Amino acid sequence: MTRPSRKPTDTTLGEFVKRVRRKKGLTQEALAGSEFSKRFVAAIERGTFVPSTKAVEVLLRRLEVPATDMPSAHRSPETKPDLHALQEDLLYQVNFAMMLIRNYRPEEATALIDSIEESVRPYWDMLPGSVAYQLPYLRGRYYIQRLSPRKALPYLEEALVLAGDDQEACARTNNLLGVVYFELDQPWLALKYHHLCEQAILSKAIKDLTFHVNVYRNLANDYWATNQPELSIGIYRQVLLPLVQNINAPEDEARVFWGLSMAYTQIGDNVRAMGHAWKALDIYEYQAGNAYPSEAAAVCCYLAEGLVKSERYDEAQQVLERAERLMDGIDEPDTISYVHQWYATLALQQNLCEEATVHARMGVELARAYYESLQNEQNEAARTWQNPNRPYVQALHVQALIEDKLGHRQAASALFEQAIALLQPVGFEEISYSIHLSYAEKLESWRDFEKAAKHFKIAAQLQHRAVDRDI
């Protein structure tokens, strides 16, 4: 009869790892794999380092033994750990937590970050800045994804202090600080931090081309937000496009063309704007293998806007149907809301009021569900890169225009007021300008001149603020 496996009590963790490794015919390098180094495994086998739970999971998988067979290990607090192994383990856990954040598993990410902080607290003073900065940096990264840039700010400032003279650590932290200030509607400050990143790139302190792409894309966005579209176009054409083509990253190439489209729109070159948007869509669909359906659908909505304005309604219908196919089976209510909003706008332009109403209500319902899901902080699994106010505000605006077309002034006014209330805490100046101006024009047509003047004034202030930033 086969005896059940039991955890050995007469051997240390290091001895156990060494014995099983040799029995499996593995070298220390083979056991370390791509995650760790030979020195890391050697430190465990010598008993000078106790690996984290995450590291143990890797070793167990490679040794092909159950967790119940692995003896526990306790290192004396008086004994200094192998610093190199400690750093390797910490960085592995940090990268794992980053993967959890990217894959929208925030509860697991925060639990792991808490665990990492607890485990390294006794050795904190031993860690170099290039390693120590990672933990507050990770917290900041988490809060950015959770759409809480103000919460991210103190962690990133702490990370920058810890980074000290390490150029790469400083550049990576400055990049996220720029993102934070961009999200806080302070693009000039964002530009300052991203310029610091660019200096690090030009000094060849950072050779990671993916990081180069992120920084220059952020710079292009900063120029766009500070009303410097020509500089944005220069970054896209002269730096980003050759870079992404060199590293063969079709999704990034699509984003470059998408960014160029936005910049050309800003300078009023609608022909080039539409042309670059079509290029972006084709790359998303045919070169990136439909791996980014929501981004491709967003491009479709932009194209639909241009086609509707040009009264090319059949083509607008076709591109929205393309967006629907892209989003089929994908649970992203914010993006699907935008598709319905543009269906509604298209129908309204053709005086198909019943069809417009159906799509507008669907757009509002989806945007509201997305907005409400993210108001509940317990819903940590929700996708959060899109600010929930934006699609909701725009859906309400579309429905307000349709209610006005139907002669329902009171309903239209209530929808405008609801949209404006949602704008108050978050800004979105370009949307605020559009909605206040639209509402003012409707109020004027309803002969409510006093209220119309109030909203015309707000729209003018928003427009002047944009001009001041340009100066």
GROMACS .gro file of C-alpha atoms in nm, residues 37-344:
model
  308
   37SER     CA    1   1.936   3.333  -1.054
   38LYS     CA    2   2.163   3.045  -0.961
   39ARG     CA    3   2.277   3.255  -0.665
   40PHE     CA    4   1.916   3.278  -0.543
   41VAL     CA    5   1.878   2.899  -0.535
   42ALA     CA    6   2.221   2.860  -0.374
   43ALA     CA    7   2.121   3.098  -0.092
   44ILE     CA    8   1.810   2.889  -0.021
   45GLU     CA    9   2.007   2.566  -0.021
   46ARG     CA   10   2.268   2.714   0.215
   47GLY     CA   11   1.992   2.827   0.451
   48THR     CA   12   2.088   3.195   0.431
   49PHE     CA   13   1.759   3.299   0.275
   50VAL     CA   14   1.394   3.205   0.329
   51PRO     CA   15   1.197   3.251   0.005
   52SER     CA   16   0.853   3.411  -0.010
   53THR     CA   17   0.538   3.210  -0.069
   54LYS     CA   18   0.534   3.326  -0.433
   55ALA     CA   19   0.893   3.212  -0.486
   56VAL     CA   20   0.819   2.879  -0.320
   57GLU     CA   21   0.530   2.827  -0.562
   58VAL     CA   22   0.776   2.852  -0.852
   59LEU     CA   23   1.018   2.605  -0.691
   60LEU     CA   24   0.742   2.357  -0.610
   61ARG     CA   25   0.618   2.366  -0.967
   62ARG     CA   26   0.966   2.307  -1.105
   63LEU     CA   27   1.052   2.035  -0.852
   64GLU     CA   28   0.713   1.868  -0.912
   65VAL     CA   29   0.642   1.814  -0.545
   66PRO     CA   30   0.327   1.896  -0.347
   67ALA     CA   31   0.332   2.182  -0.099
   68THR     CA   32   0.269   1.936   0.186
   69ASP     CA   33   0.612   1.780   0.123
   70MET     CA   34   0.800   2.108   0.151
   71PRO     CA   35   0.933   2.168   0.505
   72SER     CA   36   0.879   2.510   0.656
   73ALA     CA   37   1.180   2.728   0.713
   74HIS     CA   38   1.250   2.988   0.976
   75ARG     CA   39   1.553   3.208   0.967
   76SER     CA   40   1.688   3.348   1.291
   77PRO     CA   41   1.618   3.723   1.316
   78GLU     CA   42   1.980   3.773   1.426
   79THR     CA   43   2.111   3.630   1.100
   80LYS     CA   44   2.140   3.876   0.812
   81PRO     CA   45   1.970   3.741   0.500
   82ASP     CA   46   2.144   3.709   0.168
   83LEU     CA   47   2.078   4.061   0.038
   84HIS     CA   48   2.102   3.963  -0.329
   85ALA     CA   49   1.844   3.685  -0.281
   86LEU     CA   50   1.619   3.920  -0.083
   87GLN     CA   51   1.621   4.171  -0.367
   88GLU     CA   52   1.550   3.905  -0.629
   89ASP     CA   53   1.256   3.773  -0.430
   90LEU     CA   54   1.120   4.123  -0.370
   91LEU     CA   55   1.140   4.216  -0.738
   92TYR     CA   56   0.974   3.889  -0.841
   93GLN     CA   57   0.684   3.959  -0.604
   94VAL     CA   58   0.659   4.320  -0.721
   95ASN     CA   59   0.637   4.206  -1.085
   96PHE     CA   60   0.374   3.951  -0.989
   97ALA     CA   61   0.171   4.221  -0.811
   98MET     CA   62   0.205   4.443  -1.120
   99MET     CA   63   0.066   4.160  -1.332
  100LEU     CA   64  -0.233   4.134  -1.095
  101ILE     CA   65  -0.296   4.509  -1.126
  102ARG     CA   66  -0.277   4.498  -1.506
  103ASN     CA   67  -0.520   4.206  -1.513
  104TYR     CA   68  -0.772   4.385  -1.289
  105ARG     CA   69  -0.724   4.162  -0.985
  106PRO     CA   70  -0.679   4.445  -0.732
  107GLU     CA   71  -0.778   4.255  -0.416
  108GLU     CA   72  -0.505   3.998  -0.479
  109ALA     CA   73  -0.260   4.275  -0.569
  110THR     CA   74  -0.317   4.474  -0.250
  111ALA     CA   75  -0.295   4.159  -0.035
  112LEU     CA   76   0.039   4.073  -0.198
  113ILE     CA   77   0.172   4.428  -0.158
  114ASP     CA   78   0.079   4.419   0.213
  115SER     CA   79   0.257   4.086   0.246
  116ILE     CA   80   0.571   4.217   0.072
  117GLU     CA   81   0.585   4.525   0.294
  118GLU     CA   82   0.549   4.313   0.608
  119SER     CA   83   0.822   4.069   0.503
  120VAL     CA   84   1.082   4.334   0.412
  121ARG     CA   85   1.017   4.572   0.702
  122PRO     CA   86   1.301   4.429   0.919
  123TYR     CA   87   1.550   4.473   0.632
  124TRP     CA   88   1.422   4.800   0.488
  125ASP     CA   89   1.741   4.994   0.565
  126MET     CA   90   1.946   4.731   0.381
  127LEU     CA   91   1.769   4.780   0.049
  128PRO     CA   92   1.918   5.009  -0.218
  129GLY     CA   93   1.699   5.286  -0.359
  130SER     CA   94   1.661   5.103  -0.689
  131VAL     CA   95   1.475   4.829  -0.501
  132ALA     CA   96   1.315   5.015  -0.209
  133TYR     CA   97   1.131   5.260  -0.437
  134GLN     CA   98   0.938   4.972  -0.594
  135LEU     CA   99   0.686   4.935  -0.311
  136PRO     CA  100   0.550   5.292  -0.296
  137TYR     CA  101   0.579   5.300  -0.678
  138LEU     CA  102   0.358   4.992  -0.690
  139ARG     CA  103   0.102   5.151  -0.456
  140GLY     CA  104   0.096   5.457  -0.678
  141ARG     CA  105   0.049   5.243  -0.989
  142TYR     CA  106  -0.241   5.067  -0.817
  143TYR     CA  107  -0.421   5.392  -0.732
  144ILE     CA  108  -0.373   5.529  -1.083
  145GLN     CA  109  -0.549   5.225  -1.223
  146ARG     CA  110  -0.821   5.265  -0.960
  147LEU     CA  111  -0.877   5.620  -1.090
  148SER     CA  112  -0.757   5.774  -0.763
  149PRO     CA  113  -0.464   5.989  -0.879
  150ARG     CA  114  -0.468   6.202  -0.562
  151LYS     CA  115  -0.416   5.889  -0.354
  152ALA     CA  116  -0.133   5.784  -0.584
  153LEU     CA  117   0.053   6.115  -0.547
  154PRO     CA  118   0.207   6.074  -0.197
  155TYR     CA  119   0.325   5.720  -0.275
  156LEU     CA  120   0.496   5.832  -0.594
  157GLU     CA  121   0.657   6.126  -0.417
  158GLU     CA  122   0.789   5.881  -0.156
  159ALA     CA  123   0.915   5.653  -0.434
  160LEU     CA  124   1.102   5.945  -0.592
  161VAL     CA  125   1.279   6.021  -0.263
  162LEU     CA  126   1.373   5.655  -0.215
  163ALA     CA  127   1.499   5.629  -0.573
  164GLY     CA  128   1.774   5.878  -0.489
  165ASP     CA  129   2.033   5.898  -0.765
  166ASP     CA  130   1.911   5.591  -0.954
  167GLN     CA  131   1.824   5.740  -1.293
  168GLU     CA  132   1.602   5.457  -1.411
  169ALA     CA  133   1.403   5.445  -1.085
  170CYS     CA  134   1.360   5.825  -1.098
  171ALA     CA  135   1.253   5.819  -1.462
  172ARG     CA  136   0.993   5.547  -1.408
  173THR     CA  137   0.852   5.733  -1.108
  174ASN     CA  138   0.852   6.067  -1.291
  175ASN     CA  139   0.661   5.903  -1.575
  176LEU     CA  140   0.382   5.799  -1.337
  177LEU     CA  141   0.386   6.140  -1.167
  178GLY     CA  142   0.326   6.291  -1.510
  179VAL     CA  143   0.032   6.055  -1.560
  180VAL     CA  144  -0.110   6.160  -1.223
  181TYR     CA  145  -0.093   6.531  -1.306
  182PHE     CA  146  -0.243   6.466  -1.650
  183GLU     CA  147  -0.536   6.289  -1.481
  184LEU     CA  148  -0.568   6.581  -1.237
  185ASP     CA  149  -0.612   6.814  -1.537
  186GLN     CA  150  -0.270   6.975  -1.488
  187PRO     CA  151  -0.107   6.893  -1.823
  188TRP     CA  152   0.168   7.155  -1.786
  189LEU     CA  153   0.293   6.976  -1.474
  190ALA     CA  154   0.258   6.643  -1.657
  191LEU     CA  155   0.474   6.786  -1.935
  192LYS     CA  156   0.744   6.886  -1.684
  193TYR     CA  157   0.772   6.532  -1.544
  194HIS     CA  158   0.764   6.366  -1.884
  195HIS     CA  159   1.039   6.599  -2.007
  196LEU     CA  160   1.253   6.469  -1.718
  197CYS     CA  161   1.187   6.116  -1.846
  198GLU     CA  162   1.286   6.222  -2.197
  199GLN     CA  163   1.617   6.358  -2.063
  200ALA     CA  164   1.687   6.019  -1.903
  201ILE     CA  165   1.615   5.848  -2.236
  202LEU     CA  166   1.838   6.086  -2.432
  203SER     CA  167   2.121   6.033  -2.183
  204LYS     CA  168   2.083   5.657  -2.253
  205ALA     CA  169   2.014   5.588  -1.885
  206ILE     CA  170   1.717   5.369  -1.987
  207LYS     CA  171   1.739   5.129  -2.277
  208ASP     CA  172   1.394   4.968  -2.238
  209LEU     CA  173   1.221   5.056  -2.567
  210THR     CA  174   0.876   4.985  -2.424
  211PHE     CA  175   0.942   5.255  -2.166
  212HIS     CA  176   1.056   5.489  -2.444
  213VAL     CA  177   0.723   5.433  -2.621
  214ASN     CA  178   0.525   5.503  -2.302
  215VAL     CA  179   0.714   5.825  -2.229
  216TYR     CA  180   0.686   5.967  -2.581
  217ARG     CA  181   0.320   5.875  -2.604
  218ASN     CA  182   0.264   6.059  -2.275
  219LEU     CA  183   0.455   6.359  -2.409
  220ALA     CA  184   0.240   6.362  -2.722
  221ASN     CA  185  -0.074   6.353  -2.504
  222ASP     CA  186   0.063   6.636  -2.287
  223TYR     CA  187   0.124   6.854  -2.594
  224TRP     CA  188  -0.226   6.776  -2.717
  225ALA     CA  189  -0.377   6.868  -2.377
  226THR     CA  190  -0.177   7.193  -2.360
  227ASN     CA  191  -0.304   7.298  -2.704
  228GLN     CA  192   0.025   7.237  -2.883
  229PRO     CA  193  -0.095   6.992  -3.150
  230GLU     CA  194   0.194   7.064  -3.387
  231LEU     CA  195   0.442   6.945  -3.122
  232SER     CA  196   0.221   6.643  -3.057
  233ILE     CA  197   0.225   6.559  -3.430
  234GLY     CA  198   0.604   6.597  -3.434
  235ILE     CA  199   0.646   6.346  -3.149
  236TYR     CA  200   0.413   6.097  -3.317
  237ARG     CA  201   0.566   6.122  -3.665
  238GLN     CA  202   0.937   6.173  -3.591
  239VAL     CA  203   0.982   5.963  -3.276
  240LEU     CA  204   0.698   5.725  -3.198
  241LEU     CA  205   0.615   5.593  -3.545
  242PRO     CA  206   0.973   5.482  -3.629
  243LEU     CA  207   1.012   5.344  -3.276
  244VAL     CA  208   0.702   5.122  -3.274
  245GLN     CA  209   0.770   5.001  -3.627
  246ASN     CA  210   1.124   4.908  -3.524
  247ILE     CA  211   1.008   4.696  -3.230
  248ASN     CA  212   0.723   4.540  -3.433
  249ALA     CA  213   0.440   4.639  -3.197
  250PRO     CA  214   0.126   4.673  -3.414
  251GLU     CA  215  -0.096   4.772  -3.121
  252ASP     CA  216   0.138   5.061  -3.041
  253GLU     CA  217   0.152   5.157  -3.409
  254ALA     CA  218  -0.228   5.170  -3.411
  255ARG     CA  219  -0.220   5.398  -3.106
  256VAL     CA  220   0.026   5.628  -3.281
  257PHE     CA  221  -0.205   5.668  -3.580
  258TRP     CA  222  -0.498   5.716  -3.341
  259GLY     CA  223  -0.303   5.988  -3.159
  260LEU     CA  224  -0.213   6.154  -3.489
  261SER     CA  225  -0.580   6.154  -3.578
  262MET     CA  226  -0.667   6.338  -3.256
  263ALA     CA  227  -0.389   6.592  -3.310
  264TYR     CA  228  -0.492   6.662  -3.670
  265THR     CA  229  -0.851   6.705  -3.551
  266GLN     CA  230  -0.728   6.968  -3.307
  267ILE     CA  231  -0.574   7.176  -3.587
  268GLY     CA  232  -0.879   7.131  -3.807
  269ASP     CA  233  -0.719   6.901  -4.067
  270ASN     CA  234  -1.011   6.661  -4.084
  271VAL     CA  235  -0.894   6.485  -4.399
  272ARG     CA  236  -0.567   6.372  -4.240
  273ALA     CA  237  -0.745   6.305  -3.911
  274MET     CA  238  -0.988   6.064  -4.075
  275GLY     CA  239  -0.712   5.903  -4.283
  276HIS     CA  240  -0.501   5.826  -3.978
  277ALA     CA  241  -0.804   5.694  -3.790
  278TRP     CA  242  -0.874   5.449  -4.074
  279LYS     CA  243  -0.510   5.334  -4.057
  280ALA     CA  244  -0.540   5.281  -3.682
  281LEU     CA  245  -0.857   5.076  -3.723
  282ASP     CA  246  -0.709   4.856  -3.995
  283ILE     CA  247  -0.397   4.785  -3.783
  284TYR     CA  248  -0.608   4.701  -3.478
  285GLU     CA  249  -0.820   4.458  -3.675
  286TYR     CA  250  -0.577   4.297  -3.919
  287GLN     CA  251  -0.227   4.327  -3.768
  288ALA     CA  252  -0.300   4.324  -3.394
  289GLY     CA  253  -0.539   4.032  -3.442
  290ASN     CA  254  -0.843   4.199  -3.283
  291ALA     CA  255  -0.661   4.184  -2.948
  292TYR     CA  256  -0.777   4.537  -2.859
  293PRO     CA  257  -1.147   4.543  -2.946
  294SER     CA  258  -1.248   4.834  -2.722
  295GLU     CA  259  -0.972   5.056  -2.863
  296ALA     CA  260  -1.074   4.963  -3.218
  297ALA     CA  261  -1.440   5.030  -3.132
  298ALA     CA  262  -1.344   5.374  -2.996
  299VAL     CA  263  -1.180   5.451  -3.331
  300CYS     CA  264  -1.499   5.339  -3.503
  301CYS     CA  265  -1.700   5.585  -3.293
  302TYR     CA  266  -1.462   5.866  -3.388
  303LEU     CA  267  -1.496   5.775  -3.756
  304ALA     CA  268  -1.873   5.765  -3.719
  305GLU     CA  269  -1.863   6.119  -3.579
  306GLY     CA  270  -1.674   6.248  -3.883
  307LEU     CA  271  -1.896   6.062  -4.127
  308VAL     CA  272  -2.214   6.191  -3.962
  309LYS     CA  273  -2.083   6.549  -3.980
  310SER     CA  274  -2.015   6.492  -4.352
  311GLU     CA  275  -2.366   6.349  -4.395
  312ARG     CA  276  -2.219   6.018  -4.512
  313TYR     CA  277  -2.482   5.828  -4.318
  314ASP     CA  278  -2.453   5.488  -4.486
  315GLU     CA  279  -2.079   5.477  -4.418
  316ALA     CA  280  -2.138   5.586  -4.058
  317GLN     CA  281  -2.388   5.301  -4.020
  318GLN     CA  282  -2.134   5.053  -4.155
  319VAL     CA  283  -1.855   5.165  -3.924
  320LEU     CA  284  -2.084   5.145  -3.620
  321GLU     CA  285  -2.185   4.793  -3.722
  322ARG     CA  286  -1.812   4.719  -3.735
  323ALA     CA  287  -1.781   4.850  -3.378
  324GLU     CA  288  -2.071   4.626  -3.269
  325ARG     CA  289  -1.900   4.320  -3.414
  326LEU     CA  290  -1.577   4.411  -3.235
  327MET     CA  291  -1.756   4.434  -2.900
  328ASP     CA  292  -1.970   4.123  -2.944
  329GLY     CA  293  -1.946   3.916  -2.627
  330ILE     CA  294  -1.722   4.166  -2.447
  331ASP     CA  295  -1.840   4.303  -2.113
  332GLU     CA  296  -1.733   4.667  -2.138
  333PRO     CA  297  -2.049   4.873  -2.090
  334ASP     CA  298  -1.872   5.209  -2.124
  335THR     CA  299  -1.746   5.133  -2.475
  336ILE     CA  300  -2.075   4.976  -2.584
  337SER     CA  301  -2.253   5.284  -2.448
  338TYR     CA  302  -2.050   5.503  -2.684
  339VAL     CA  303  -2.150   5.285  -2.979
  340HIS     CA  304  -2.520   5.331  -2.891
  341GLN     CA  305  -2.466   5.704  -2.843
  342TRP     CA  306  -2.338   5.736  -3.199
  343TYR     CA  307  -2.616   5.517  -3.334
  344ALA     CA  308  -2.855   5.758  -3.161
   0.00000   0.00000   0.00000
